[in-house]
Amino acid sequence: MGSEALDRQLAELIPGDPRSELQRMVLEHDWADTPLGPQQDWSPTLRSAVSICLNSRFPMLLMWGPELVMVYNDGYAPILGERHPAALGERVADVWPDVWADIEPMIAEVYAGGATYDEDLPLVMTRHGYDEETYFSFAYSPVVEPGGAVVGLLDTVVETTSRVLTARRLGVLQRLGSLPRAAHGDTTEAVVTALELLADARPDCPFGLVYLADDAGGPRFVAGQGLAVRGGPATGDVPEQVFRAMATGEAQTVTGLAELLSGFSIAGASPVAQVDVDTAVVLPLTAAGAERPIGALVLGASPHLPLDDDYRVFMALVAGQVAATVADAQAVAAERRRAQERARSERARAQFFTDVAVTLQRAVLGPTVLPEGFAVHYEPAAGTLEVGGDWYDVVDLPGGGYGVVVGDVVGRGLPAAAVMGQLRSAGRALLLESRSPSHALEALDRFAAMVPGAAVSTVFCAVLDPRTGSLRYSSAGHPPAVLAEADGRTRLLEDAASLPLAVVEGLDRPEAEVVLPAGSTLLLYTDGLVERRDEAMDEGIGRAAAALAEGRHLGPAELKAQLTERLLGDAPDDDVAFVLVRRS
């Protein structure tokens, strides 16, 4: 087809410019060699349906005629995986033989004059060369010719696999975070308890093995779950990747397990099919303050899911929870030994609790490597060495954006820290999933309602686009962020304020947007920075705004030091966390 003729057809079916490669591909296709026939012979109904499909930015598939010939748009193409672009103009039954038995009754229902809708429908697809666990929400709608005949149907669809998996994995992390303190001080029992919980999460963790460092620093097998052979591997047979993970502190990936060790997948390991696990990830168990990892966790990867960044983040969070469980049991055991010796000094006892506190706090606070233009500070309450409920987080989002969160759990000590760790982990995962502050807080509301002690927690959640300076934010009962512009003017971000978490069920969280001017500085903080006895909080916020404006010419690190000196010169009565963001 000539370029001018194609452009005329594009102008008729696809208004606006530029047009995508797939849109041009549809119009260049040799439809005469399909049941649809040449384009010039298409009925007005078919042309209109194709135009609706191609102009939609939502994933959409048009299935036409009794042969169900496929025409789809740019949003639908990624759903096809390796089947695109060969699927264009082909029959649905030929392109989707793996799910045909699931969708054929729905298609028949539409051609009979009905319509369908399914939410989070599980489907097993081989679009990437293996049996893949997927989930979709979609609606089949009839396309009707004048006279009432159904001649095709439109499939409006969104893949919800990521959301379903995220919710499933958040549940696993929540249950791990809710494990009771290992009062017995037995590390083996603590490991077995954590692995028993992972046994209920086998779709994501088909098997798990835990190695802990022995007296010589080498790995010692402790316990496992999900193995076909009871009792796990031979005690002397330690994979080299476990040595490497414990020596370097870096995760290792092992492949080829299906050939080396068959039978790793037993009944119930997957909702898809029973296939031997071929890949595992070896994660170091790291405790803050320790010179090297205290052990390693080997987690099998589902053969029906891609081992992508989200999967690896989930595994790392699981390892963090297992490490915290082991560290807690080891701390209890150490406490018992010192009590039995009856020679523990007051200073040694305080240092022991400090080590436990630092271990737990660093395990759940924000990242240590920050993007350019960011600075963070955390300081526990005066006179205590306890962990608390304040936290911050900076999340790298797909597309180059950043999620920024500060929050405060009611109370102090280990209970507040445990709740804080769960809320922070959940908030990070929800931001990675939705990238919307209000949606993340709404989901965090539901999560907090299930966590004892999480009610009335406050959170300020924002998403920053560093290229445009756009900042979308939402606040759940938290003090407003302070924005200081380059000329010294300050303002409070309080247009999206609402109640704290888990106070009102089903609360719609507001969201506001502001553009950070070049050279401006944003301060997100917990109330310990501004709240003082015998003083209204507004006075403290005003003092922080003035200090932020005064130091606006300093770099983020220098400004952090100045704010700490100016606002926290007197030892604070409450935990303090704050984040500085400078838009260069």
PDB file of N, CA and C in Angstrom, residues 49 91 100 109 373 416 432 448 516 519:
ATOM      1  N   ALA A  49     -15.282  -0.399  14.809  1.00  0.00           N
ATOM      2  CA  ALA A  49     -14.729  -1.204  15.896  1.00  0.00           C
ATOM      3  C   ALA A  49     -13.210  -1.163  15.896  1.00  0.00           C
ATOM      4  N   ARG A  91      -6.431 -16.189  14.194  1.00  0.00           N
ATOM      5  CA  ARG A  91      -7.608 -16.592  14.961  1.00  0.00           C
ATOM      6  C   ARG A  91      -7.244 -16.726  16.438  1.00  0.00           C
ATOM      7  N   TRP A 100      -7.611 -21.282  25.716  1.00  0.00           N
ATOM      8  CA  TRP A 100      -8.837 -21.384  24.928  1.00  0.00           C
ATOM      9  C   TRP A 100      -9.954 -22.057  25.720  1.00  0.00           C
ATOM     10  N   GLU A 109     -20.901 -16.997  25.188  1.00  0.00           N
ATOM     11  CA  GLU A 109     -21.929 -16.236  25.896  1.00  0.00           C
ATOM     12  C   GLU A 109     -22.162 -14.882  25.242  1.00  0.00           C
ATOM     13  N   GLY A 373      20.772  14.888  45.929  1.00  0.00           N
ATOM     14  CA  GLY A 373      19.837  15.906  46.377  1.00  0.00           C
ATOM     15  C   GLY A 373      19.050  15.512  47.608  1.00  0.00           C
ATOM     16  N   ALA A 416       6.458  -0.899  69.028  1.00  0.00           N
ATOM     17  CA  ALA A 416       6.276   0.157  68.027  1.00  0.00           C
ATOM     18  C   ALA A 416       7.194  -0.072  66.834  1.00  0.00           C
ATOM     19  N   LEU A 432       5.594   0.979  45.023  1.00  0.00           N
ATOM     20  CA  LEU A 432       6.115   0.353  43.809  1.00  0.00           C
ATOM     21  C   LEU A 432       4.983  -0.155  42.932  1.00  0.00           C
ATOM     22  N   ALA A 448      -3.047  -1.648  57.766  1.00  0.00           N
ATOM     23  CA  ALA A 448      -2.865  -1.259  59.163  1.00  0.00           C
ATOM     24  C   ALA A 448      -3.991  -1.780  60.041  1.00  0.00           C
ATOM     25  N   LEU A 516       7.869  21.691  42.580  1.00  0.00           N
ATOM     26  CA  LEU A 516       8.989  22.231  43.341  1.00  0.00           C
ATOM     27  C   LEU A 516       9.807  23.136  42.432  1.00  0.00           C
ATOM     28  N   GLY A 519      15.865  25.002  42.750  1.00  0.00           N
ATOM     29  CA  GLY A 519      16.567  25.537  43.903  1.00  0.00           C
ATOM     30  C   GLY A 519      15.802  25.446  45.197  1.00  0.00           C
TER      31      GLY A 519
END
